[in-house]
XYZ file of C-alpha atoms in Angstrom:
729
model
C 43.836 7.650 45.355
C 40.549 7.751 47.304
C 41.525 4.607 49.203
C 44.846 6.155 50.205
C 43.072 9.287 51.422
C 40.634 7.246 53.522
C 43.551 5.301 55.029
C 45.180 8.581 55.951
C 41.964 9.746 57.595
C 41.698 6.527 59.581
C 45.336 6.708 60.652
C 44.903 10.306 61.712
C 41.845 9.371 63.779
C 43.757 6.854 65.883
C 46.173 9.435 67.251
C 44.679 12.045 69.555
C 46.726 14.732 71.200
C 47.032 14.295 74.960
C 45.822 16.964 77.331
C 48.298 19.526 78.601
C 49.220 18.924 82.252
C 48.368 21.663 84.710
C 51.971 21.634 85.983
C 53.217 22.890 82.610
C 51.596 26.302 82.961
C 53.771 29.308 83.508
C 52.363 31.535 86.231
C 52.847 35.219 86.791
C 53.106 36.856 90.196
C 50.118 37.056 92.530
C 49.452 40.697 91.687
C 48.354 39.652 88.195
C 46.039 36.935 89.476
C 43.968 39.010 91.854
C 40.247 38.698 91.154
C 37.074 40.559 91.974
C 35.758 39.757 95.468
C 39.360 40.108 96.642
C 40.794 36.605 96.277
C 43.776 35.239 94.382
C 43.177 32.496 91.822
C 46.180 30.175 91.955
C 46.725 27.072 89.864
C 45.815 24.687 92.657
C 42.488 26.492 93.136
C 41.485 25.407 89.648
C 41.901 21.759 90.615
C 40.302 21.808 94.049
C 36.626 22.069 94.900
C 35.693 25.736 95.428
C 34.401 26.240 98.966
C 33.548 29.932 98.933
C 29.768 30.594 98.733
C 28.380 31.986 95.500
C 28.015 35.759 95.619
C 24.380 36.839 95.652
C 22.875 38.326 92.514
C 22.851 41.795 94.128
C 26.564 41.430 94.884
C 27.208 40.433 91.284
C 25.302 43.463 89.995
C 27.217 45.801 92.304
C 30.501 44.366 91.035
C 29.351 45.014 87.453
C 28.847 48.666 88.366
C 32.077 49.136 90.319
C 34.739 46.988 88.655
C 36.745 47.372 85.462
C 37.044 44.061 83.626
C 39.492 42.529 81.228
C 36.679 40.641 79.493
C 32.915 41.182 79.277
C 31.021 38.286 77.693
C 27.572 38.945 76.246
C 25.454 35.775 76.224
C 24.877 33.105 78.864
C 24.430 30.055 76.646
C 26.947 27.205 76.503
C 29.431 29.176 74.398
C 29.144 32.386 76.422
C 29.447 30.584 79.747
C 32.367 28.632 78.279
C 34.083 31.887 77.300
C 33.635 33.268 80.820
C 35.093 30.099 82.350
C 38.016 30.031 79.906
C 38.728 33.702 80.568
C 38.748 33.410 84.353
C 40.891 30.250 84.125
C 43.573 32.373 82.423
C 43.646 34.814 85.330
C 41.609 37.491 83.550
C 39.075 39.649 85.362
C 35.839 38.454 83.800
C 32.153 39.386 83.633
C 29.194 37.815 81.835
C 25.709 39.222 81.224
C 22.699 37.372 79.818
C 19.448 38.960 78.650
C 17.213 36.194 80.011
C 18.487 33.177 81.960
C 21.549 31.012 81.557
C 20.713 28.490 78.807
C 17.362 30.132 78.075
C 17.976 29.969 74.334
C 19.257 27.247 72.048
C 21.498 25.666 74.693
C 18.509 24.269 76.625
C 16.667 23.109 73.482
C 19.190 20.669 72.018
C 18.925 16.946 71.235
C 20.756 16.372 74.563
C 23.605 14.521 72.820
C 27.366 14.958 73.209
C 28.584 13.727 69.860
C 31.288 14.010 67.275
C 28.936 13.914 64.303
C 28.622 10.631 62.431
C 27.150 12.486 59.446
C 30.095 14.892 59.251
C 32.556 11.996 59.258
C 30.654 10.433 56.366
C 30.981 13.688 54.422
C 34.664 13.955 55.337
C 35.338 10.522 53.851
C 33.239 10.759 50.713
C 34.247 14.344 49.934
C 37.864 13.865 51.096
C 37.271 16.931 53.289
C 40.041 17.273 55.860
C 38.260 20.188 57.585
C 35.198 18.049 58.273
C 37.502 15.339 59.585
C 39.247 17.764 61.949
C 35.871 19.001 63.165
C 34.760 15.454 64.031
C 38.080 14.694 65.711
C 37.854 17.842 67.822
C 34.251 17.098 68.790
C 35.122 13.545 69.867
C 37.851 14.913 72.124
C 35.404 17.400 73.610
C 32.811 14.653 74.086
C 35.316 12.686 76.182
C 36.258 15.809 78.126
C 32.639 16.570 79.058
C 32.074 12.999 80.243
C 35.122 13.476 82.469
C 34.529 16.966 83.873
C 30.796 16.537 84.605
C 30.205 12.799 85.233
C 27.053 13.535 87.253
C 25.446 15.321 84.296
C 26.725 13.256 81.360
C 26.980 9.566 80.552
C 27.549 7.181 77.628
C 24.448 6.189 75.648
C 24.268 3.281 73.183
C 22.425 4.251 69.996
C 20.983 1.651 67.641
C 20.982 2.065 63.890
C 18.485 -0.486 62.479
C 19.324 -1.883 59.033
C 16.653 -3.082 56.596
C 18.761 -4.145 53.602
C 21.659 -6.633 53.798
C 24.167 -4.591 51.827
C 23.813 -1.671 54.273
C 25.171 -3.711 57.205
C 28.833 -3.617 56.022
C 28.308 -0.062 54.718
C 27.108 1.352 58.044
C 29.441 -0.879 60.070
C 32.526 0.448 58.290
C 31.369 4.055 58.829
C 30.664 3.530 62.524
C 34.002 1.724 62.980
C 35.729 4.708 61.420
C 33.937 6.844 64.035
C 35.510 4.650 66.746
C 38.935 4.911 65.109
C 38.828 8.699 64.877
C 37.955 8.836 68.598
C 41.076 6.775 69.291
C 41.777 6.478 73.018
C 38.731 8.671 73.670
C 36.351 6.058 72.236
C 33.597 5.512 74.833
C 32.888 1.890 73.936
C 33.427 -0.079 70.761
C 30.518 -0.332 68.329
C 29.083 -3.742 67.425
C 26.673 -5.514 65.082
C 23.436 -7.168 66.249
C 21.374 -9.899 64.666
C 17.698 -9.239 64.027
C 16.711 -11.276 67.088
C 19.129 -9.494 69.418
C 18.113 -6.081 68.075
C 14.457 -6.802 68.828
C 15.386 -8.116 72.274
C 17.163 -4.855 73.130
C 14.616 -2.585 71.394
C 11.286 -4.485 71.496
C 9.346 -1.544 70.032
C 11.258 -1.830 66.728
C 9.482 -2.716 63.483
C 10.332 -6.366 62.814
C 9.369 -6.919 59.179
C 12.307 -6.672 56.744
C 14.723 -5.975 59.605
C 18.107 -7.523 58.799
C 20.017 -6.507 61.910
C 21.354 -3.402 63.628
C 24.556 -1.597 64.530
C 25.059 -0.076 67.967
C 27.514 2.750 68.609
C 28.105 5.024 71.602
C 27.804 8.756 72.097
C 27.256 10.875 75.185
C 24.040 12.306 76.606
C 23.545 15.093 79.138
C 21.142 17.465 80.841
C 21.918 20.432 78.607
C 20.440 23.297 80.639
C 21.956 22.045 83.893
C 25.324 21.557 82.169
C 25.161 25.163 80.934
C 24.328 26.437 84.424
C 27.155 24.336 85.893
C 29.634 26.007 83.505
C 28.405 29.473 84.501
C 28.476 28.606 88.224
C 31.994 27.199 87.912
C 33.104 30.491 86.390
C 31.411 32.351 89.254
C 33.082 30.116 91.868
C 36.462 30.946 90.323
C 35.820 34.669 90.512
C 33.882 35.707 87.410
C 30.944 38.083 87.773
C 27.913 36.472 86.130
C 24.462 38.045 85.929
C 21.311 36.862 84.187
C 18.354 39.070 83.206
C 20.752 41.885 82.304
C 20.268 43.346 78.828
C 22.969 44.997 76.747
C 21.329 48.189 75.523
C 24.354 49.465 73.590
C 28.109 49.145 73.307
C 30.317 51.927 74.676
C 33.409 53.198 72.843
C 36.452 55.371 73.512
C 39.060 56.707 71.099
C 42.520 55.203 71.313
C 45.843 57.048 70.980
C 45.502 56.976 67.200
C 42.002 58.449 67.258
C 40.313 55.146 66.370
C 37.103 54.190 68.190
C 37.541 51.096 70.337
C 34.924 49.259 72.374
C 35.260 50.008 76.085
C 32.313 48.094 77.514
C 28.526 48.105 77.353
C 25.544 50.028 78.650
C 23.264 47.513 80.370
C 19.873 47.319 82.075
C 18.761 44.997 84.859
C 15.509 43.569 83.487
C 14.268 42.817 87.015
C 14.581 46.348 88.460
C 14.985 48.502 85.350
C 18.220 50.074 86.615
C 20.807 51.021 83.954
C 24.578 51.551 84.100
C 27.821 51.103 82.151
C 30.024 48.022 82.480
C 33.663 48.863 81.734
C 35.812 46.278 79.973
C 38.966 46.121 77.861
C 37.417 43.466 75.617
C 33.810 42.563 74.771
C 32.943 39.096 73.462
C 29.718 38.580 71.517
C 28.503 35.012 72.188
C 24.796 35.444 71.572
C 24.047 32.567 69.193
C 21.141 33.418 66.868
C 21.298 37.045 68.042
C 24.901 37.486 66.920
C 24.042 40.044 64.257
C 22.002 42.270 66.600
C 25.097 42.813 68.784
C 27.341 43.266 65.741
C 24.952 45.981 64.507
C 25.459 47.834 67.816
C 29.126 47.978 66.855
C 28.608 48.833 63.191
C 25.161 49.533 61.751
C 26.014 48.565 58.172
C 27.580 45.204 59.024
C 26.748 42.232 56.790
C 24.619 39.611 58.536
C 26.384 36.315 59.135
C 23.673 34.305 60.911
C 21.354 31.991 58.972
C 18.909 30.725 61.638
C 17.349 27.282 61.400
C 14.656 25.915 63.718
C 14.927 22.425 65.169
C 11.844 20.942 66.841
C 11.845 18.134 69.414
C 8.971 16.321 71.079
C 8.730 14.341 74.309
C 6.747 11.095 74.526
C 6.031 8.639 77.375
C 8.749 6.251 78.514
C 7.150 3.197 76.889
C 8.177 4.449 73.445
C 11.832 3.506 73.982
C 13.996 1.276 76.198
C 15.417 2.979 79.293
C 19.031 2.781 78.082
C 19.064 2.531 74.282
C 18.581 5.257 71.693
C 17.668 4.954 68.021
C 18.995 6.763 64.947
C 17.030 7.092 61.722
C 19.888 7.981 59.323
C 17.725 8.833 56.360
C 14.205 10.159 56.869
C 11.635 10.616 54.132
C 13.069 14.061 53.323
C 16.741 13.291 53.962
C 16.983 14.538 57.533
C 18.262 12.584 60.533
C 15.971 11.753 63.465
C 17.132 10.672 66.918
C 14.826 8.755 69.245
C 16.318 8.774 72.743
C 15.501 7.989 76.376
C 15.938 11.115 78.496
C 14.973 11.972 82.080
C 12.711 8.932 82.289
C 10.786 9.759 79.101
C 11.484 9.640 75.338
C 12.762 12.550 73.263
C 12.490 12.590 69.458
C 13.889 15.083 66.970
C 15.033 17.114 65.276
C 13.768 19.014 62.260
C 15.718 21.614 60.293
C 13.667 24.509 58.933
C 14.799 28.059 58.033
C 13.211 30.574 60.402
C 13.255 34.128 61.701
C 15.300 34.982 64.785
C 13.093 35.299 67.860
C 13.508 35.092 71.620
C 10.400 32.929 71.826
C 10.470 30.174 69.171
C 7.537 27.782 69.167
C 6.974 24.369 67.563
C 4.627 23.934 64.621
C 2.082 21.200 64.050
C 3.768 20.305 60.747
C 7.076 19.620 62.494
C 5.406 17.554 65.221
C 3.521 15.472 62.664
C 6.703 14.961 60.647
C 8.519 13.551 63.686
C 5.557 11.342 64.607
C 5.405 10.065 61.022
C 9.070 9.074 61.088
C 8.585 7.342 64.434
C 5.684 5.326 63.015
C 7.876 4.080 60.184
C 10.413 2.628 62.633
C 8.211 1.281 65.424
C 6.183 -1.899 65.406
C 2.630 -1.620 63.991
C 1.484 -2.978 67.365
C 2.381 0.409 68.866
C -0.129 3.133 68.089
C 1.839 6.370 67.814
C -0.728 8.887 69.016
C -0.675 12.658 68.700
C -2.106 12.830 72.205
C 1.020 11.167 73.603
C 3.096 14.288 72.902
C 3.797 15.588 76.420
C 5.743 18.641 75.308
C 7.326 20.082 72.185
C 9.841 22.854 71.704
C 11.819 24.642 69.039
C 15.449 25.744 69.243
C 17.186 28.068 66.796
C 20.519 26.852 65.438
C 22.695 29.644 64.008
C 24.461 28.523 60.849
C 26.964 31.184 59.934
C 28.818 32.576 56.940
C 32.376 33.724 57.481
C 32.758 37.538 57.351
C 36.513 37.035 56.959
C 35.872 35.647 53.464
C 34.651 37.644 50.437
C 31.771 35.275 49.717
C 29.440 36.022 52.614
C 26.886 33.526 51.337
C 29.181 30.584 52.022
C 27.772 28.876 55.113
C 30.177 27.056 57.394
C 29.186 24.030 59.454
C 31.847 24.785 62.044
C 32.215 27.971 64.094
C 33.897 31.265 63.264
C 35.750 33.814 65.388
C 35.786 37.377 64.078
C 37.297 40.560 65.513
C 35.906 43.867 64.244
C 37.944 47.036 63.695
C 36.717 48.412 67.007
C 37.690 45.242 68.867
C 34.346 43.395 69.226
C 35.177 39.681 69.350
C 32.379 37.528 67.903
C 32.084 33.755 68.244
C 29.271 32.190 66.228
C 28.149 28.793 64.956
C 29.467 25.478 66.216
C 27.578 23.028 68.410
C 27.015 22.187 72.069
C 29.712 19.505 72.303
C 32.508 21.827 71.187
C 31.613 24.813 73.373
C 34.923 24.556 75.300
C 37.253 24.474 72.279
C 35.243 27.304 70.706
C 35.643 29.353 73.889
C 39.378 28.615 73.970
C 39.823 29.788 70.379
C 37.767 32.909 71.126
C 39.874 33.843 74.155
C 43.073 33.166 72.210
C 41.902 35.768 69.686
C 40.745 38.174 72.405
C 44.028 38.010 74.324
C 45.991 38.636 71.145
C 43.840 41.375 69.599
C 43.012 43.252 72.814
C 46.394 42.744 74.489
C 44.872 41.189 77.624
C 47.058 40.340 80.663
C 46.476 36.572 80.735
C 48.798 34.800 83.188
C 48.451 31.368 81.602
C 46.987 29.518 78.633
C 43.457 28.080 78.728
C 43.013 25.776 81.724
C 39.574 24.330 80.970
C 40.567 20.987 79.429
C 40.002 18.596 82.335
C 38.732 21.338 84.675
C 35.936 19.813 86.779
C 32.589 21.601 86.689
C 30.262 22.500 89.557
C 29.264 19.374 91.488
C 31.814 17.011 89.942
C 34.623 17.058 92.505
C 33.237 14.682 95.122
C 30.563 12.929 93.097
C 30.308 9.142 92.790
C 27.536 7.030 91.225
C 26.590 5.722 94.700
C 26.472 9.138 96.358
C 22.676 9.106 96.335
C 22.695 6.337 98.981
C 24.242 8.758 101.477
C 21.484 11.244 100.697
C 18.879 8.590 101.486
C 20.614 7.530 104.689
C 21.630 10.971 105.965
C 18.471 12.925 105.141
C 15.654 10.393 104.748
C 14.955 11.202 101.085
C 13.158 8.854 98.694
C 15.634 6.851 96.615
C 14.260 8.271 93.358
C 14.547 11.821 94.664
C 18.051 11.229 96.044
C 19.211 9.782 92.722
C 17.770 12.773 90.879
C 19.500 15.256 93.204
C 22.799 13.405 92.878
C 22.618 13.344 89.088
C 21.626 17.017 88.868
C 23.702 18.797 91.499
C 26.546 16.315 92.010
C 28.333 16.866 95.304
C 26.253 20.020 95.844
C 23.177 17.799 96.355
C 23.836 17.808 100.102
C 23.389 21.588 100.128
C 20.063 21.134 98.342
C 18.908 18.407 100.725
C 19.562 20.641 103.747
C 16.849 22.986 102.445
C 14.227 20.221 102.140
C 11.095 20.568 104.278
C 9.778 17.836 106.566
C 7.021 15.795 104.950
C 5.216 14.910 108.164
C 5.284 11.260 107.085
C 7.139 8.263 108.437
C 8.864 8.031 105.042
C 10.265 9.958 103.317
C 11.272 12.198 106.198
C 12.120 15.250 104.062
C 11.536 16.358 100.496
C 8.032 17.422 99.437
C 7.469 16.640 95.771
C 6.346 19.506 93.566
C 4.468 17.036 91.367
C 3.677 13.442 92.225
C 4.917 12.114 88.865
C 8.404 13.678 89.054
C 11.241 13.594 91.631
C 11.545 17.382 91.912
C 11.218 18.683 95.486
C 10.612 21.960 97.298
C 14.268 22.415 98.256
C 15.290 22.710 94.603
C 13.222 25.862 94.190
C 14.927 27.489 97.169
C 18.331 26.391 95.909
C 17.490 27.662 92.407
C 17.065 31.175 93.800
C 20.555 30.902 95.316
C 21.748 29.941 91.821
C 20.292 33.168 90.381
C 16.825 31.958 89.284
C 14.711 35.133 89.143
C 11.437 34.000 87.563
C 9.098 31.033 87.658
C 10.092 30.243 84.066
C 13.752 30.072 85.140
C 12.752 27.288 87.539
C 10.314 25.178 85.488
C 12.422 25.340 82.318
C 16.090 25.370 83.347
C 16.552 24.592 87.069
C 13.927 21.845 86.874
C 13.237 20.402 83.424
C 9.508 20.061 84.072
C 8.346 22.317 81.229
C 10.452 20.338 78.747
C 9.155 17.006 80.027
C 5.424 17.537 80.557
C 3.656 20.850 80.042
C 0.580 19.772 81.980
C 2.666 18.753 84.998
C 4.611 22.016 84.783
C 1.419 24.055 84.919
C 0.091 21.973 87.808
C 3.301 22.505 89.810
C 3.389 26.272 89.235
C 1.375 27.372 92.304
C 3.710 25.508 94.682
C 6.823 26.762 92.884
C 5.641 30.376 92.878
C 4.670 30.174 96.550
C 8.189 29.051 97.514
C 9.837 31.668 95.286
C 7.609 34.344 96.817
C 9.017 33.444 100.241
C 12.590 33.602 98.962
C 12.246 36.773 96.855
C 9.534 38.621 98.833
C 7.080 38.731 95.939
C 3.798 40.570 96.409
C 0.454 39.022 95.481
C 0.455 40.997 92.236
C 3.968 39.789 91.383
C 2.966 36.191 92.045
C 0.026 36.562 89.661
C 2.296 38.116 87.037
C 4.819 35.306 87.384
C 2.058 32.716 87.030
C 0.706 34.385 83.897
C 4.184 34.595 82.321
C 4.952 30.954 83.116
C 1.598 29.759 81.742
C 2.237 31.764 78.570
C 5.677 30.144 78.272
C 4.440 26.540 78.518
C 1.526 27.221 76.189
C 3.407 29.067 73.461
C 6.986 27.745 73.649
C 6.585 24.248 75.116
C 3.829 23.002 72.810
C 0.715 23.177 74.958
C -1.022 25.622 72.639
C -0.183 23.713 69.459
C -1.370 20.519 71.191
C -4.748 22.131 71.830
C -5.014 23.611 68.332
C -4.269 20.177 66.905
C -7.068 18.708 68.967
C -9.564 21.404 68.019
C -9.107 20.689 64.296
C -10.305 17.095 64.642
C -13.820 16.648 63.207
C -16.444 15.143 65.526
C -16.418 11.794 63.762
C -18.549 9.756 66.157
C -21.253 7.174 65.518
C -24.883 7.695 66.577
C -24.423 5.198 69.428
C -21.235 6.908 70.612
C -22.868 10.349 70.596
C -25.845 9.007 72.548
C -23.523 7.453 75.148
C -21.399 10.596 75.458
C -24.483 12.785 75.903
C -25.485 10.564 78.848
C -21.974 10.982 80.233
C -22.224 14.761 79.833
C -25.642 14.864 81.530
C -24.332 12.777 84.433
C -22.130 15.738 85.381
C -24.674 18.385 84.331
C -27.230 17.273 86.903
C -29.091 20.593 86.860
C -29.634 20.235 83.102
C -28.162 23.689 82.431
C -26.668 22.607 79.107
C -23.105 23.084 80.328
C -20.716 21.799 82.995
C -19.341 24.283 85.521
C -16.697 24.269 88.242
C -19.409 23.426 90.785
C -20.398 20.356 88.755
C -16.765 19.204 88.759
C -16.485 19.842 92.511
C -19.678 17.874 93.159
C -18.512 14.971 90.992
C -15.158 14.784 92.758
C -16.807 14.969 96.186
C -19.049 12.053 95.260
C -15.879 10.088 94.447
C -14.313 11.070 97.773
C -11.709 13.372 96.180
C -10.912 16.846 97.477
C -8.626 19.003 95.305
C -7.749 22.687 95.201
C -9.652 25.256 93.200
C -6.601 25.699 90.952
C -6.579 21.989 90.107
C -10.321 22.102 89.333
C -9.768 24.979 86.934
C -7.004 22.954 85.247
C -9.409 20.038 84.720
C -11.975 22.426 83.254
C -9.395 24.067 80.983
C -8.634 20.698 79.337
C -11.997 20.947 77.583
C -13.002 24.609 77.686
C -12.036 25.521 74.128
C -14.086 28.736 74.168
C -12.378 29.873 77.402
C -15.729 30.973 78.869
C -15.362 29.080 82.147
C -17.814 26.278 81.336
C -17.845 23.127 79.184
C -20.597 22.975 76.579
C -21.825 19.819 74.866
C -20.022 20.485 71.565
C -16.722 20.953 73.447
C -17.279 17.688 75.283
C -18.025 15.803 72.054
C -14.890 17.371 70.523
C -12.882 15.943 73.419
C -14.404 12.497 72.910
C -13.549 12.609 69.194
C -9.960 13.544 70.050
C -9.693 10.670 72.522
C -11.039 8.292 69.883
C -8.489 9.524 67.307
C -5.570 9.439 69.768
C -5.097 13.212 69.756
C -5.853 13.290 73.486
C -4.836 10.707 76.077
C -5.357 10.352 79.832
C -8.023 13.054 80.108
C -8.933 13.656 83.743
C -12.169 15.349 82.703
C -13.292 12.267 80.777
C -12.354 10.004 83.692
C -14.484 12.162 85.974
C -17.378 12.078 83.502
C -17.127 8.278 83.132
C -17.298 7.845 86.894
C -20.288 10.187 87.094
C -22.048 8.239 84.332
C -21.339 4.975 86.100
C -22.763 6.335 89.376
C -25.832 7.719 87.604
C -26.523 4.375 85.888
C -26.164 2.496 89.188
C -28.603 4.864 90.904
C -31.036 4.533 88.006
C -30.816 0.732 88.242
C -31.603 0.862 91.954
C -34.686 3.012 91.339
C -35.985 0.625 88.685
C -35.349 -2.534 90.690
C -38.606 -4.238 91.911
C -38.471 -5.355 95.557
C -38.697 -9.110 96.104
C -41.793 -8.877 98.332
C -43.717 -7.077 95.559
C -42.709 -9.481 92.815
C -44.563 -12.474 94.202
C -41.346 -14.191 95.106
C -39.775 -14.931 98.463
C -40.265 -17.755 100.961
């Protein structure tokens, strides 16, 4: 019986429904397709590259005040942006508001994978669960769709599953092959088995002892925050009104002909200016992820909560921890979780954990989660590789909203898939699900909204195969034109191409001259990353309002390296100040908010706390040597090292850096935050470097150079001249 069921599952996986052709839509007359900003959205406009400039944020806010909408979406994450795009593709007058920034929540803090869910397929087979099977099948279709509609932002990624017992090779191989079969014609590439030798050749960092072989399968990977923004921008290009940093204060209601209260919109506040007004809409969609229940409580105070939040932590490590184009899956960690170990944006991302948590707008990683991930990495990598706590460049936590279905009597029954619920007053809620299936979730949500709220849609959903912002004219070799036409560095041009797609030319036009022979344009914001000045200016045109919007979502700097993000902040804020006319006080406020963000939400603070807990476990000889190193910088024998000491040491080495950079060097060690480095703080740093909790310390490098110079000068003073030694000719 079980075998027959599995055969049925396999057979069902081979056949995937084809996409509906655009020509099969039935269109209404032009009067029903008229959009805000006065243009008509015809079928052909969905296919072609939008050429009309994006409305400014002030224009979007004015439209929110003046217009009456068919649909108002609350939430600018992947699902909310997907709902806005689906709505406008149906010919509905659409608005979207987001409390913070597009993708500021869970949608920017994912594992960066587009996947069907190997684990869910395993459960579908062993539990004979047809719902799990359908969920995997749907996700694999959506994976293929995303690779097609945003090829500049997404790409296939081979993922290796190392096997350490012989019997597991056929076990895992059959499961992965089933994954290929369920994908059917949407299979990216066929999975395959590797010998031990070939596995080590492709993933040299892998632990070799007891390794029997490996299985490689393919999933998709993407830049999640940029993908989210691209969805929102595509909706805006097609006529939707989208506005970030707009908070829903309350829902508004009117009584219908039967005397029943029905939602008629929302009272909102612009978080930038503080201005408040009502947005009028026939239907309101709640797509707020972990904050689903807070919006539902605006509709009905006594509503049962349906969100069960769970925190997932990821860390970023240097590129040498993984090959540039091969990921790793640990299918069974020490506590039964699954850990991915993936190359991403030139570095290595590892995660995730799964821990129940409280809902918050500012989740932060914990040391326990970071150590858990590092421990699992150590178990899979070669003993030759020292997995150091100090190699963690950033760490973040994202809140996944598992949900229970309010349509069912047992509210404690959590569902792994998503749910769509319509309240008595007409609030449409979409909750749960995952990044990969945002489009199908949005389609199901709008189907329910159109039906329940009697909306005047002129066609069915048109988002399957609808190209996203930047995809229309993009090719993998487009970056070469950017190099040739603008004089950009190849690395920078490739980054722009793979971030903005065919809109990269618009970004490049904003790039400042470097004053060098090469590159001609494009001043880097940080020497270690390909981000340039023009991206900050372009980010403002794409509705970035704060420094955090830029370092976290428009550029991924905060997610990649918190130290680099903090170092780039002055340049970023200076450019934004020009674009947004910020005062000196506003620039200081933006800097403080951004520093708080990278310290509390991107792991910088937990990195420092981890370091401070390390005991000063140094030998007598080491302490003696480090005291000499300390005194080499503290030439005045004050007992501490100040900014002036750092400036003097750098000048001796021929280096001139800004005061901000000097303060950053000092802050690496200044645990007491009193503006100076005392001997105990310096010894703490040395102990952390010895234990691997701290790596690549600029302060220690400066101190080493100062010690070296001091020892050379001391040697010169002690040297006896030849003519006084009795020697010579």
